[in-house]
Amino acid sequence: DAGVIQSPRHEVTEMGQEVTLRCKPISGHNSLFWYRQTMMRGLELLIYFNNNVPIDDSGMPEDRFSAKMPNASFSTLKIQPSEPRDSAVYFCASSLALGGRSKNIQYFGAGTRLSVL
Amino acid sequence: KQEVTQIPAALSVPEGENLVLNCSFTDSAIYNLQWFRQDPGKGLTSLLLIQSSQREQTSGRLNASLDKSSGRSTLYIAASQPGDSATYLCAGGGTDKLIFGTGTRLQVFP
């Protein structure tokens, strides 16, 4: 299996522009997580999906952030409009959640390093 | 609200030493605890997962323990090697979510 695939690996954009980050989870996994990592705040959970349905988006910082999972093999995280403080590494992870609880390991993608100028 | 703390924040040791990384959590009702490794510029790699009903897990030179009553987990690395240099993060799992600690940055020098 190729693992969790994220694209792009690096994104540099100007303040005010729309940014879309993409994630392909491991085939067969039914839970998908979006995280943000910064030096100041560490690794933070933004939102997670179970069976393509958003379960908890309490970590999404503002309405400028939105995430979708149209099918089991694809998810996007969109920031519109982007701001310099959004600069961070964004990770996607997937796992196989059994019975509504994540008993298994989360597998992480390589991340997207976002720089907003 | 679950909070996860890791001590020390950084550690530098000579090759061959046995070492212990510490993780503490505030909510003892965790479902599982995971230890991850992160290399610079890379994603996280899961090392060990301990279910709430377990007390420890072992993988090669790594051993992780879990004490829910005291809210602590430790990661023991035996006979450390330069290739072990990385940031190690622990994460406490409630239902589906993981709450991460800020990590311990480990450097093992030859």
Coordinates of C-alpha atoms in Angstrom, one line a residue:
Chain A
D1 CA 0.0 0.0 0.0
A2 CA 1.3 3.5 -0.8
G3 CA 0.2 4.9 2.5
V4 CA -1.6 8.2 3.1
I5 CA -0.8 10.5 0.2
Q6 CA -0.9 14.2 0.5
S7 CA -0.5 16.9 -2.1
P8 CA 1.1 19.3 -2.7
R9 CA 4.2 18.7 -0.5
H10 CA 4.9 22.4 -0.4
E11 CA 2.7 25.4 -1.1
V12 CA 3.7 29.0 -1.1
T13 CA 1.0 31.5 -1.6
E14 CA 0.2 35.1 -1.0
M15 CA -2.1 36.4 1.7
G16 CA -5.8 36.4 0.6
Q17 CA -5.4 33.5 -1.9
E18 CA -7.4 30.3 -1.6
V19 CA -5.4 27.2 -0.7
T20 CA -6.6 23.6 -1.2
L21 CA -4.8 20.7 0.4
R22 CA -5.5 17.2 -0.7
C23 CA -5.4 13.8 1.0
K24 CA -5.9 10.2 -0.1
P25 CA -6.2 7.9 2.8
I26 CA -5.1 4.3 3.0
S27 CA -7.6 2.1 1.1
G28 CA -10.0 0.4 3.5
H29 CA -9.6 2.9 6.3
N30 CA -12.8 4.6 7.4
S31 CA -11.5 7.4 9.6
L32 CA -9.6 10.5 8.3
F33 CA -8.0 13.2 10.3
W34 CA -6.6 16.6 9.5
Y35 CA -3.9 18.1 11.8
R36 CA -1.9 21.3 11.8
Q37 CA 1.6 21.4 13.3
T38 CA 3.4 24.6 14.3
M39 CA 6.4 25.3 16.6
M40 CA 4.3 27.3 19.0
R41 CA 1.2 25.0 19.3
G42 CA 2.5 21.6 18.4
L43 CA 0.2 19.1 16.6
E44 CA -3.5 20.1 16.7
L45 CA -6.4 18.1 15.4
L46 CA -8.5 20.3 13.1
I47 CA -11.3 17.9 12.0
Y48 CA -11.9 14.2 11.6
F49 CA -14.3 12.2 9.5
N50 CA -15.7 8.7 10.0
N51 CA -17.2 7.0 7.0
N52 CA -16.9 10.3 5.1
V53 CA -19.0 12.2 7.7
P54 CA -17.5 15.0 9.7
I55 CA -17.6 14.0 13.3
D56 CA -15.8 16.7 15.2
D57 CA -14.7 20.0 13.6
S58 CA -14.1 21.8 16.9
G59 CA -10.5 22.2 16.1
M60 CA -11.1 24.2 12.9
P61 CA -9.8 27.7 13.8
E62 CA -12.1 29.9 11.8
D63 CA -14.7 29.9 9.2
R64 CA -11.9 30.5 6.7
F65 CA -11.1 26.8 7.1
S66 CA -13.3 24.1 5.5
A67 CA -12.9 20.4 4.9
K68 CA -14.8 17.9 2.7
M69 CA -14.7 14.2 2.2
P70 CA -16.8 13.5 -0.9
N71 CA -15.8 9.8 -0.9
A72 CA -13.8 7.2 1.0
S73 CA -10.7 7.9 -1.0
F74 CA -10.3 11.6 -1.0
S75 CA -10.5 14.6 1.3
T76 CA -9.7 18.3 1.0
L77 CA -8.8 21.0 3.4
K78 CA -9.5 24.5 2.1
I79 CA -8.4 27.9 3.5
Q80 CA -10.1 30.9 2.0
P81 CA -8.8 33.5 2.3
S82 CA -5.4 32.5 3.6
E83 CA -3.4 34.5 6.1
P84 CA 0.3 34.5 7.2
R85 CA -0.7 32.9 10.5
D86 CA -1.9 29.9 8.7
S87 CA 1.6 29.0 7.8
A88 CA 2.3 25.5 9.2
V89 CA 2.6 21.9 8.2
Y90 CA -0.7 20.2 7.6
F91 CA -1.0 16.5 8.1
C92 CA -3.6 14.0 7.1
A93 CA -3.9 10.7 8.8
S94 CA -6.2 7.7 8.4
S95 CA -7.1 4.7 10.5
L96 CA -9.5 1.8 10.7
A97 CA -12.1 2.7 13.4
L98 CA -14.0 -0.3 14.7
G99 CA -17.4 0.2 16.4
G100 CA -17.0 4.0 16.4
R101 CA -13.8 3.9 18.4
S102 CA -10.4 4.2 16.9
K103 CA -8.7 1.0 18.2
N104 CA -6.1 1.0 15.6
I105 CA -3.1 3.0 14.7
Q106 CA -3.3 6.3 12.8
Y107 CA -1.1 6.4 9.7
F108 CA 0.2 9.8 8.7
G109 CA 0.9 11.3 5.4
A110 CA 4.2 13.2 4.8
G111 CA 2.4 16.6 5.2
T112 CA 2.0 19.8 3.3
R113 CA 4.2 22.6 4.3
L114 CA 2.2 25.8 3.7
S115 CA 3.8 29.3 3.6
V116 CA 1.5 32.3 3.3
L117 CA 3.4 35.4 2.5
Chain B
K1 CA -10.3 18.2 28.5
Q2 CA -7.3 15.9 27.9
E3 CA -3.9 17.5 28.1
V4 CA -0.7 15.6 27.3
T5 CA 2.7 16.7 28.6
Q6 CA 6.1 15.3 27.6
I7 CA 9.3 15.6 29.6
P8 CA 12.1 16.3 28.8
A9 CA 11.6 18.6 25.8
A10 CA 15.0 17.7 24.5
L11 CA 17.5 15.0 25.3
S12 CA 21.1 14.4 24.0
V13 CA 22.8 11.2 24.9
P14 CA 25.8 9.2 23.7
E15 CA 25.3 6.1 21.7
G16 CA 24.6 2.9 23.7
E17 CA 22.7 4.5 26.5
N18 CA 19.4 3.2 27.7
L19 CA 16.9 6.1 28.0
V20 CA 13.4 6.8 29.1
L21 CA 11.0 9.4 27.7
N22 CA 8.1 10.5 29.8
C23 CA 4.5 11.3 28.9
S24 CA 1.7 12.4 31.3
F25 CA -2.0 12.9 30.7
T26 CA -4.7 14.5 32.7
D27 CA -7.7 12.4 31.8
S28 CA -7.3 8.8 32.9
A29 CA -10.3 7.7 30.8
I30 CA -8.1 7.4 27.8
Y31 CA -8.9 4.6 25.3
N32 CA -5.4 4.0 24.1
L33 CA -2.0 5.7 24.1
Q34 CA 0.3 5.8 21.1
W35 CA 4.0 6.7 20.7
F36 CA 5.1 8.2 17.4
R37 CA 8.4 9.1 15.9
Q38 CA 8.9 12.2 13.7
D39 CA 12.0 12.8 11.6
P40 CA 12.8 16.3 10.5
G41 CA 10.5 17.4 7.6
K42 CA 8.6 14.1 7.7
G43 CA 5.3 12.8 8.9
L44 CA 4.7 10.8 12.0
T45 CA 5.4 7.1 12.2
S46 CA 3.6 5.0 14.8
L47 CA 5.9 3.1 17.1
L48 CA 3.7 1.5 19.7
L49 CA 0.0 1.5 20.6
I50 CA -1.1 0.5 24.1
Q51 CA -4.8 -0.2 24.6
S52 CA -6.3 0.9 27.9
S53 CA -6.6 -2.7 29.1
Q54 CA -2.8 -3.3 28.5
R55 CA 0.1 -2.2 30.6
E56 CA 2.9 -2.3 28.1
Q57 CA 3.9 -3.1 24.5
T58 CA 7.3 -4.0 23.1
S59 CA 8.8 -3.7 19.7
G60 CA 12.5 -4.5 19.3
R61 CA 14.5 -2.1 21.4
L62 CA 11.4 -0.1 22.3
N63 CA 9.2 -0.7 25.3
A64 CA 6.2 1.5 26.2
S65 CA 4.3 1.3 29.5
L66 CA 1.0 2.7 30.5
D67 CA -0.2 3.5 34.1
K68 CA -3.7 4.9 33.8
S69 CA -4.1 5.5 37.6
S70 CA -1.1 7.8 37.7
G71 CA -1.7 9.3 34.2
R72 CA 1.7 8.3 32.9
S73 CA 3.3 6.5 30.1
T74 CA 7.0 5.9 29.4
L75 CA 8.9 4.9 26.3
Y76 CA 12.1 3.0 27.1
I77 CA 14.7 2.8 24.4
A78 CA 17.5 0.3 24.9
A79 CA 21.0 0.6 23.6
S80 CA 20.3 3.8 21.8
Q81 CA 21.8 4.4 18.3
P82 CA 22.4 7.6 16.2
G83 CA 19.5 6.4 14.0
D84 CA 17.1 6.8 16.9
S85 CA 17.6 10.6 16.7
A86 CA 14.2 12.1 16.1
T87 CA 11.3 13.7 17.9
Y88 CA 9.1 11.3 19.8
L89 CA 5.5 12.2 20.5
C90 CA 2.9 10.5 22.7
A91 CA -0.8 10.8 22.1
G92 CA -3.7 9.9 24.3
G93 CA -6.8 8.5 22.6
G94 CA -10.3 9.2 23.8
T95 CA -12.9 7.9 21.4
D96 CA -11.6 8.6 17.8
K97 CA -9.4 11.6 18.7
L98 CA -5.8 11.7 19.7
I99 CA -4.4 14.5 21.8
F100 CA -0.7 14.9 21.2
G101 CA 2.0 16.0 23.5
T102 CA 4.6 18.5 22.4
G103 CA 7.3 15.9 21.9
T104 CA 10.8 15.1 23.1
R105 CA 13.6 15.9 20.7
L106 CA 16.2 13.1 21.0
Q107 CA 19.7 13.3 19.7
V108 CA 22.0 10.3 20.0
F109 CA 25.6 11.1 19.2
P110 CA 28.3 8.6 18.2

